[in-house]
Amino acid sequence: MLRFIAAGLVIPAGLALCRAGTLWARPVLQPEVKEYVQEAGSFGAQGLPVRYQNQRQCRIAADEIPSSGARETFAGTDECSTPGVYIAVVGSPIGQRLADAFSLKVPDRPQGYALAARNGRVAIVGHDPFGALYGAETFRQMAVDGTVENAVVRDWPDILTRGALSVGRGLWQLGNGETQTGRLARMKSGFDEMVRHKLNAVTDIYRISLSVGEDEARFWHELLTYATDRGIWIDEYVYTALWYRCNK
């Protein structure tokens, strides 16, 4: 039976998934995290400023935070004592200071992160840049109804390929009937939803050929750069086929 750690106690999964304004309450997270330690109290996420390390994935992570507050880079000094969401990578001086300030034990695992949410102050510190991005997606789920329960979360994947989606058979269909610009925007939105569900691989890219024109080449370059910036691995369409034919 699945069990979760809450306020130092081990409780059954069924109780842990109840959503109520009590110490037992906790959000439903997809996929489930390794460690979730509930603390007393909650706070509203709307309007919190989002401050992030000046790094590409941390900037993307900042845009995923469901708050109307300003987004800005931060130096990681005393300003983390004020309400806000702070995002960094532990290998940087900023990330280490943030981890120390919130007493976070960041997992020493690829794509891992630690998150602390306490009365309007939120720290998200990744083991690597993509860990910081996944931590932001977990907080996004925690704040789905605008109210966040105080908690400390640690998570990392057992398998680095978390899940895959087809481009040719799936995402390509998002842009049916669109212009190339419209298709690009719709497929980017598909990548956004993949990251929010922590899927990080795409397959079946079989629409690119050596004879594509400049416009189509730019389309694919921009689209696949967008994916890799979000930690989505690109798996080319490769196959082997055997035929037997008898002519009479």
mmCIF file of C-alpha atoms in Angstrom:
data_model
loop_
_atom_site.group_PDB
_atom_site.id
_atom_site.type_symbol
_atom_site.label_atom_id
_atom_site.label_comp_id
_atom_site.label_asym_id
_atom_site.label_seq_id
_atom_site.Cartn_x
_atom_site.Cartn_y
_atom_site.Cartn_z
ATOM 1 C CA MET A 1 0.000 0.000 0.000
ATOM 2 C CA LEU A 2 1.275 3.465 -0.875
ATOM 3 C CA ARG A 3 2.154 5.637 2.109
ATOM 4 C CA PHE A 4 3.204 9.259 2.459
ATOM 5 C CA ILE A 5 5.098 11.185 5.103
ATOM 6 C CA ALA A 6 3.038 14.002 6.624
ATOM 7 C CA ALA A 7 4.065 16.072 9.634
ATOM 8 C CA GLY A 8 6.475 13.327 10.653
ATOM 9 C CA LEU A 9 3.786 10.626 10.485
ATOM 10 C CA VAL A 10 3.247 7.873 7.948
ATOM 11 C CA ILE A 11 -0.345 7.909 6.719
ATOM 12 C CA PRO A 12 -2.235 5.794 4.166
ATOM 13 C CA ALA A 13 -2.465 7.137 0.620
ATOM 14 C CA GLY A 14 -6.260 7.377 0.761
ATOM 15 C CA LEU A 15 -6.130 9.782 3.684
ATOM 16 C CA ALA A 16 -3.230 11.696 2.208
ATOM 17 C CA LEU A 17 -5.207 12.504 -0.923
ATOM 18 C CA CYS A 18 -8.086 14.154 0.980
ATOM 19 C CA ARG A 19 -8.262 17.879 0.235
ATOM 20 C CA ALA A 20 -9.325 19.786 3.338
ATOM 21 C CA GLY A 21 -8.148 22.665 5.491
ATOM 22 C CA THR A 22 -6.472 20.427 8.039
ATOM 23 C CA LEU A 23 -3.010 19.130 8.768
ATOM 24 C CA TRP A 24 -3.922 15.978 6.817
ATOM 25 C CA ALA A 25 -4.697 17.903 3.618
ATOM 26 C CA ARG A 26 -2.413 17.711 0.633
ATOM 27 C CA PRO A 27 -2.680 18.252 -3.126
ATOM 28 C CA VAL A 28 -2.824 15.481 -5.684
ATOM 29 C CA LEU A 29 0.479 15.571 -7.573
ATOM 30 C CA GLN A 30 1.115 13.995 -10.971
ATOM 31 C CA PRO A 31 3.343 12.028 -10.984
ATOM 32 C CA GLU A 32 3.536 11.353 -7.250
ATOM 33 C CA VAL A 33 6.604 12.786 -5.518
ATOM 34 C CA LYS A 34 9.128 10.838 -3.460
ATOM 35 C CA GLU A 35 8.779 12.901 -0.265
ATOM 36 C CA TYR A 36 6.028 15.245 0.890
ATOM 37 C CA VAL A 37 6.212 16.545 4.470
ATOM 38 C CA GLN A 38 3.097 18.461 5.476
ATOM 39 C CA GLU A 39 3.389 21.483 7.776
ATOM 40 C CA ALA A 40 0.631 23.449 9.500
ATOM 41 C CA GLY A 41 -0.914 26.422 7.717
ATOM 42 C CA SER A 42 -1.468 27.609 4.168
ATOM 43 C CA PHE A 43 -1.226 30.778 2.086
ATOM 44 C CA GLY A 44 -2.453 32.334 -1.159
ATOM 45 C CA ALA A 45 -0.190 32.082 -4.189
ATOM 46 C CA GLN A 46 -1.754 34.857 -6.279
ATOM 47 C CA GLY A 47 0.285 38.050 -6.458
ATOM 48 C CA LEU A 48 3.543 36.575 -5.132
ATOM 49 C CA PRO A 49 6.614 37.968 -6.907
ATOM 50 C CA VAL A 50 8.723 35.341 -8.673
ATOM 51 C CA ARG A 51 12.490 35.740 -8.436
ATOM 52 C CA TYR A 52 14.796 33.423 -10.305
ATOM 53 C CA GLN A 53 18.438 32.730 -11.000
ATOM 54 C CA ASN A 54 19.525 34.264 -14.302
ATOM 55 C CA GLN A 55 19.567 30.949 -16.130
ATOM 56 C CA ARG A 56 17.482 29.696 -19.073
ATOM 57 C CA GLN A 57 15.514 26.890 -17.389
ATOM 58 C CA CYS A 58 15.003 28.935 -14.218
ATOM 59 C CA ARG A 59 13.474 31.674 -16.385
ATOM 60 C CA ILE A 60 11.144 29.153 -18.042
ATOM 61 C CA ALA A 61 10.283 27.800 -14.588
ATOM 62 C CA ALA A 62 9.375 31.311 -13.416
ATOM 63 C CA ASP A 63 6.823 31.608 -16.214
ATOM 64 C CA GLU A 64 5.181 28.373 -15.005
ATOM 65 C CA ILE A 65 4.427 29.759 -11.535
ATOM 66 C CA PRO A 66 0.681 30.562 -11.277
ATOM 67 C CA SER A 67 1.012 34.064 -9.888
ATOM 68 C CA SER A 68 0.246 37.528 -11.228
ATOM 69 C CA GLY A 69 3.333 38.902 -9.470
ATOM 70 C CA ALA A 70 6.359 40.358 -11.231
ATOM 71 C CA ARG A 71 9.116 38.112 -12.619
ATOM 72 C CA GLU A 72 12.678 39.235 -12.003
ATOM 73 C CA THR A 73 16.177 37.870 -11.520
ATOM 74 C CA PHE A 74 17.631 37.962 -8.020
ATOM 75 C CA ALA A 75 21.068 37.971 -6.434
ATOM 76 C CA GLY A 76 20.219 35.448 -3.728
ATOM 77 C CA THR A 77 21.167 37.590 -0.740
ATOM 78 C CA ASP A 78 18.785 38.889 1.952
ATOM 79 C CA GLU A 79 15.758 39.360 -0.301
ATOM 80 C CA CYS A 80 14.658 35.710 0.074
ATOM 81 C CA SER A 81 13.402 36.667 3.558
ATOM 82 C CA THR A 82 10.410 38.446 1.989
ATOM 83 C CA PRO A 83 7.307 36.739 0.482
ATOM 84 C CA GLY A 84 7.835 35.383 -3.002
ATOM 85 C CA VAL A 85 8.768 32.347 -5.065
ATOM 86 C CA TYR A 86 12.527 31.832 -5.473
ATOM 87 C CA ILE A 87 14.003 29.491 -8.101
ATOM 88 C CA ALA A 88 17.632 28.431 -8.513
ATOM 89 C CA VAL A 89 20.057 25.563 -9.169
ATOM 90 C CA VAL A 90 21.988 24.272 -6.158
ATOM 91 C CA GLY A 91 25.336 24.160 -8.002
ATOM 92 C CA SER A 92 25.380 27.961 -8.138
ATOM 93 C CA PRO A 93 26.224 30.282 -5.209
ATOM 94 C CA ILE A 94 22.664 31.652 -5.416
ATOM 95 C CA GLY A 95 21.135 28.183 -5.251
ATOM 96 C CA GLN A 96 23.299 27.108 -2.344
ATOM 97 C CA ARG A 97 22.437 30.228 -0.331
ATOM 98 C CA LEU A 98 18.765 29.622 -1.041
ATOM 99 C CA ALA A 99 19.017 25.974 0.033
ATOM 100 C CA ASP A 100 20.769 27.028 3.235
ATOM 101 C CA ALA A 101 18.199 29.735 3.998
ATOM 102 C CA PHE A 102 15.315 27.226 3.750
ATOM 103 C CA SER A 103 17.257 24.227 5.159
ATOM 104 C CA LEU A 104 16.657 22.247 1.980
ATOM 105 C CA LYS A 105 18.354 18.927 1.287
ATOM 106 C CA VAL A 106 18.492 18.944 -2.501
ATOM 107 C CA PRO A 107 18.660 15.368 -3.883
ATOM 108 C CA ASP A 108 21.981 14.571 -5.508
ATOM 109 C CA ARG A 109 20.182 13.033 -8.474
ATOM 110 C CA PRO A 110 19.656 14.239 -12.074
ATOM 111 C CA GLN A 111 16.370 16.140 -12.492
ATOM 112 C CA GLY A 112 15.935 16.171 -8.701
ATOM 113 C CA TYR A 113 14.798 19.152 -6.647
ATOM 114 C CA ALA A 114 13.751 20.261 -3.191
ATOM 115 C CA LEU A 115 10.897 22.681 -2.527
ATOM 116 C CA ALA A 116 9.787 24.474 0.619
ATOM 117 C CA ALA A 117 6.516 26.424 0.818
ATOM 118 C CA ARG A 118 6.066 28.348 4.069
ATOM 119 C CA ASN A 119 3.572 31.156 4.608
ATOM 120 C CA GLY A 120 4.173 32.978 1.349
ATOM 121 C CA ARG A 121 7.870 32.187 1.028
ATOM 122 C CA VAL A 122 8.649 29.459 -1.513
ATOM 123 C CA ALA A 123 12.069 28.076 -2.418
ATOM 124 C CA ILE A 124 12.533 25.772 -5.421
ATOM 125 C CA VAL A 125 16.103 24.502 -5.783
ATOM 126 C CA GLY A 126 17.049 22.000 -8.476
ATOM 127 C CA HIS A 127 19.969 19.603 -8.541
ATOM 128 C CA ASP A 128 20.307 20.773 -12.151
ATOM 129 C CA PRO A 129 18.410 23.280 -14.332
ATOM 130 C CA PHE A 130 15.743 20.761 -15.338
ATOM 131 C CA GLY A 131 15.271 19.782 -11.711
ATOM 132 C CA ALA A 132 14.453 23.427 -10.983
ATOM 133 C CA LEU A 133 11.929 23.385 -13.836
ATOM 134 C CA TYR A 134 10.230 20.216 -12.530
ATOM 135 C CA GLY A 135 10.117 21.733 -9.057
ATOM 136 C CA ALA A 136 8.251 24.721 -10.473
ATOM 137 C CA GLU A 137 5.772 22.357 -12.134
ATOM 138 C CA THR A 138 5.170 20.632 -8.790
ATOM 139 C CA PHE A 139 4.497 23.987 -7.157
ATOM 140 C CA ARG A 140 2.138 24.836 -10.023
ATOM 141 C CA GLN A 141 0.126 21.737 -9.108
ATOM 142 C CA MET A 142 0.247 22.593 -5.402
ATOM 143 C CA ALA A 143 -1.229 26.023 -6.188
ATOM 144 C CA VAL A 144 -3.896 24.813 -8.615
ATOM 145 C CA ASP A 145 -6.766 26.324 -6.589
ATOM 146 C CA GLY A 146 -4.823 29.428 -5.511
ATOM 147 C CA THR A 147 -4.146 28.190 -1.976
ATOM 148 C CA VAL A 148 -0.917 26.380 -1.085
ATOM 149 C CA GLU A 149 -0.522 24.127 1.941
ATOM 150 C CA ASN A 150 2.766 24.627 3.791
ATOM 151 C CA ALA A 151 5.022 21.686 2.961
ATOM 152 C CA VAL A 152 8.501 20.499 2.075
ATOM 153 C CA VAL A 153 8.846 18.376 -1.071
ATOM 154 C CA ARG A 154 11.769 16.357 -2.433
ATOM 155 C CA ASP A 155 11.614 14.443 -5.677
ATOM 156 C CA TRP A 156 13.730 12.810 -8.378
ATOM 157 C CA PRO A 157 13.010 10.279 -11.122
ATOM 158 C CA ASP A 158 14.100 6.649 -10.956
ATOM 159 C CA ILE A 159 14.213 6.592 -14.776
ATOM 160 C CA LEU A 160 15.416 9.734 -16.533
ATOM 161 C CA THR A 161 13.074 9.206 -19.486
ATOM 162 C CA ARG A 162 9.857 10.046 -17.658
ATOM 163 C CA GLY A 163 7.434 9.506 -20.533
ATOM 164 C CA ALA A 164 7.157 10.094 -24.282
ATOM 165 C CA LEU A 165 4.724 11.492 -26.812
ATOM 166 C CA SER A 166 4.675 11.114 -30.583
ATOM 167 C CA VAL A 167 5.247 14.178 -32.763
ATOM 168 C CA GLY A 168 4.092 12.759 -36.077
ATOM 169 C CA ARG A 169 1.128 10.870 -34.629
ATOM 170 C CA GLY A 170 0.246 13.241 -31.787
ATOM 171 C CA LEU A 171 1.536 16.806 -31.568
ATOM 172 C CA TRP A 172 1.420 17.348 -35.342
ATOM 173 C CA GLN A 173 -2.360 17.018 -35.201
ATOM 174 C CA LEU A 174 -2.601 20.077 -32.919
ATOM 175 C CA GLY A 175 -1.950 22.344 -35.884
ATOM 176 C CA ASN A 176 -4.400 20.886 -38.363
ATOM 177 C CA GLY A 177 -5.947 23.642 -40.473
ATOM 178 C CA GLU A 178 -3.471 26.244 -39.151
ATOM 179 C CA THR A 179 -0.906 28.366 -40.946
ATOM 180 C CA GLN A 180 2.719 27.423 -40.286
ATOM 181 C CA THR A 181 2.866 30.147 -37.618
ATOM 182 C CA GLY A 182 -0.316 28.820 -36.036
ATOM 183 C CA ARG A 183 0.940 25.232 -36.130
ATOM 184 C CA LEU A 184 4.184 26.304 -34.446
ATOM 185 C CA ALA A 185 2.284 28.026 -31.613
ATOM 186 C CA ARG A 186 -0.069 25.070 -31.124
ATOM 187 C CA MET A 187 2.751 22.524 -31.049
ATOM 188 C CA LYS A 188 4.688 24.670 -28.575
ATOM 189 C CA SER A 189 1.594 24.618 -26.354
ATOM 190 C CA GLY A 190 1.718 20.818 -26.624
ATOM 191 C CA PHE A 191 5.311 20.841 -25.364
ATOM 192 C CA ASP A 192 4.220 23.104 -22.486
ATOM 193 C CA GLU A 193 1.590 20.563 -21.442
ATOM 194 C CA MET A 194 4.157 17.767 -21.666
ATOM 195 C CA VAL A 195 6.431 19.569 -19.215
ATOM 196 C CA ARG A 196 3.505 20.207 -16.856
ATOM 197 C CA HIS A 197 2.878 16.458 -16.755
ATOM 198 C CA LYS A 198 6.645 15.783 -16.588
ATOM 199 C CA LEU A 199 6.851 13.955 -19.898
ATOM 200 C CA ASN A 200 10.297 14.540 -21.368
ATOM 201 C CA ALA A 201 10.738 12.683 -24.658
ATOM 202 C CA VAL A 202 9.222 12.942 -28.129
ATOM 203 C CA THR A 203 9.367 10.321 -30.853
ATOM 204 C CA ASP A 204 8.302 9.881 -34.476
ATOM 205 C CA ILE A 205 9.825 12.990 -36.025
ATOM 206 C CA TYR A 206 9.543 11.690 -39.563
ATOM 207 C CA ARG A 207 8.399 14.807 -41.419
ATOM 208 C CA ILE A 208 11.874 16.307 -41.849
ATOM 209 C CA SER A 209 13.857 15.494 -45.006
ATOM 210 C CA LEU A 210 17.097 16.708 -46.552
ATOM 211 C CA SER A 211 15.110 18.565 -49.192
ATOM 212 C CA VAL A 212 13.115 20.884 -46.888
ATOM 213 C CA GLY A 213 13.124 24.566 -47.714
ATOM 214 C CA GLU A 214 14.451 27.362 -45.503
ATOM 215 C CA ASP A 215 11.057 28.210 -44.013
ATOM 216 C CA GLU A 216 10.373 24.629 -42.971
ATOM 217 C CA ALA A 217 13.922 24.213 -41.653
ATOM 218 C CA ARG A 218 13.443 27.332 -39.477
ATOM 219 C CA PHE A 219 10.099 25.939 -38.287
ATOM 220 C CA TRP A 220 11.664 22.706 -37.067
ATOM 221 C CA HIS A 221 14.724 24.428 -35.607
ATOM 222 C CA GLU A 222 12.570 26.768 -33.527
ATOM 223 C CA LEU A 223 10.198 23.994 -32.465
ATOM 224 C CA LEU A 224 12.891 21.522 -31.417
ATOM 225 C CA THR A 225 14.934 24.235 -29.673
ATOM 226 C CA TYR A 226 11.790 25.078 -27.697
ATOM 227 C CA ALA A 227 11.504 21.421 -26.700
ATOM 228 C CA THR A 228 15.128 20.926 -25.676
ATOM 229 C CA ASP A 229 15.072 24.140 -23.625
ATOM 230 C CA ARG A 230 12.339 22.432 -21.580
ATOM 231 C CA GLY A 231 14.259 19.225 -21.041
ATOM 232 C CA ILE A 232 12.402 17.268 -23.729
ATOM 233 C CA TRP A 233 14.636 14.766 -25.485
ATOM 234 C CA ILE A 234 14.322 14.305 -29.224
ATOM 235 C CA ASP A 235 14.170 10.722 -30.503
ATOM 236 C CA GLU A 236 14.501 10.546 -34.267
ATOM 237 C CA TYR A 237 12.294 8.275 -36.328
ATOM 238 C CA VAL A 238 14.493 5.252 -37.052
ATOM 239 C CA TYR A 239 13.265 1.890 -38.237
ATOM 240 C CA THR A 240 14.397 -1.284 -39.911
ATOM 241 C CA ALA A 241 12.174 -3.097 -42.388
ATOM 242 C CA LEU A 242 12.493 -6.441 -44.136
ATOM 243 C CA TRP A 243 10.515 -7.360 -47.259
ATOM 244 C CA TYR A 244 10.045 -10.574 -49.153
ATOM 245 C CA ARG A 245 8.500 -10.413 -52.576
ATOM 246 C CA CYS A 246 8.128 -13.050 -55.207
ATOM 247 C CA ASN A 247 7.578 -11.942 -58.810
ATOM 248 C CA LYS A 248 6.151 -14.478 -61.227
#
